[in-house]
């Protein structure tokens, strides 16, 4: 895969952040076409699935393409807040997260928290 990294904006405020990312459909279609064209293959999916030597994620590909095409627009605020460690799934961290200006809260799935416990703890902020 080839993406000209010398053209990417090195400013520190342009970070991919964590998933979930918003993927713009029209841009994804353009990216798929670009992957096929740049690598002279008819099928971008088969090319990516066969590219085991090159680590990639759909989010990283989307992000790099946005930067390359200068399509990234800073939302002007924190997009997400998160609970990444089991010991932070407590009242104080949830209170801080729900009082932030973030658009959504991410609770790390590999913490293996009981969904009923998650519902019980976040419910006071949802009503």
XYZ file of C-alpha atoms in Angstrom:
127
model
C 0.000 0.000 0.000
C 1.311 3.415 -0.758
C 0.288 6.623 0.931
C 2.677 9.600 0.611
C 3.484 10.310 4.253
C 5.506 13.435 3.478
C 2.252 15.238 2.678
C 0.585 14.501 6.003
C -0.044 17.303 8.459
C 2.334 16.812 11.416
C 0.442 19.094 13.819
C -0.139 17.375 17.180
C -3.852 18.280 17.308
C -4.505 15.919 14.440
C -4.602 12.530 16.113
C -6.728 9.595 15.121
C -7.980 9.096 18.687
C -9.609 5.844 19.672
C -12.312 3.826 18.029
C -15.145 4.176 17.380
C -14.400 6.554 14.589
C -16.984 7.996 12.273
C -16.447 6.627 8.786
C -17.825 8.775 5.972
C -19.333 6.468 3.326
C -18.388 8.465 0.213
C -14.826 8.817 1.483
C -14.660 5.077 2.171
C -15.720 4.347 -1.402
C -13.047 6.747 -2.704
C -10.483 5.077 -0.442
C -11.421 1.637 -1.750
C -10.959 2.871 -5.312
C -7.625 4.474 -4.388
C -6.336 1.258 -2.809
C -7.203 -0.723 -5.936
C -5.780 1.897 -8.295
C -2.528 2.549 -6.404
C -1.794 -1.130 -6.102
C -2.903 -2.035 -9.646
C -5.398 -4.631 -8.453
C -9.008 -5.136 -9.508
C -10.266 -6.001 -6.018
C -9.307 -3.819 -3.060
C -10.799 -6.290 -0.555
C -8.736 -9.223 -1.756
C -5.657 -7.009 -1.786
C -6.154 -5.915 1.828
C -7.036 -9.384 3.081
C -3.909 -10.725 1.399
C -1.678 -8.003 2.872
C -0.697 -9.898 6.005
C 2.828 -8.430 6.007
C 1.441 -4.902 6.385
C -0.528 -4.227 9.565
C -3.622 -2.114 8.909
C -7.021 -1.300 10.325
C -9.977 0.248 8.563
C -9.735 3.194 10.951
C -6.061 3.847 10.215
C -6.624 3.623 6.453
C -9.612 5.981 6.671
C -7.690 8.431 8.867
C -4.614 8.521 6.622
C -6.786 9.013 3.555
C -8.636 11.900 5.231
C -5.332 13.578 6.050
C -3.899 12.988 2.591
C -6.963 14.471 0.912
C -7.168 17.297 3.480
C -10.688 16.222 4.363
C -10.186 16.159 8.124
C -12.035 18.794 10.078
C -11.335 19.239 13.763
C -14.655 18.939 15.618
C -13.478 21.630 18.038
C -14.190 19.531 21.088
C -13.390 16.203 22.664
C -15.226 13.528 20.686
C -15.145 10.750 23.266
C -14.313 10.007 26.851
C -13.479 6.534 28.039
C -13.161 4.016 30.806
C -10.122 1.939 29.889
C -9.258 0.237 33.213
C -11.523 -1.752 35.498
C -10.547 0.278 38.579
C -11.774 3.453 36.852
C -15.285 2.129 36.387
C -16.461 3.979 39.479
C -18.701 6.898 40.347
C -15.976 9.558 40.157
C -14.757 8.644 36.643
C -18.285 8.210 35.314
C -19.311 11.542 36.842
C -16.330 13.266 35.179
C -17.032 11.554 31.837
C -20.713 12.500 31.775
C -19.959 16.105 32.725
C -17.411 16.480 29.922
C -18.326 17.900 26.529
C -17.527 14.595 24.793
C -20.098 13.290 22.343
C -19.956 9.714 23.605
C -18.482 7.481 26.275
C -16.437 4.400 25.436
C -16.273 1.613 28.003
C -13.493 -0.778 27.029
C -15.037 -4.125 26.101
C -12.130 -6.284 27.241
C -12.759 -5.234 30.862
C -15.414 -7.972 30.822
C -17.846 -5.926 32.868
C -21.299 -7.348 33.423
C -23.661 -5.417 31.089
C -26.255 -5.179 33.884
C -23.646 -3.509 36.115
C -22.749 -1.067 33.324
C -26.416 -0.214 32.838
C -26.949 0.237 36.582
C -23.943 2.546 36.965
C -24.563 4.779 33.934
C -28.348 4.935 34.286
C -28.349 7.949 36.671
C -26.735 10.085 33.943
C -29.088 8.925 31.202
C -32.343 10.119 32.726
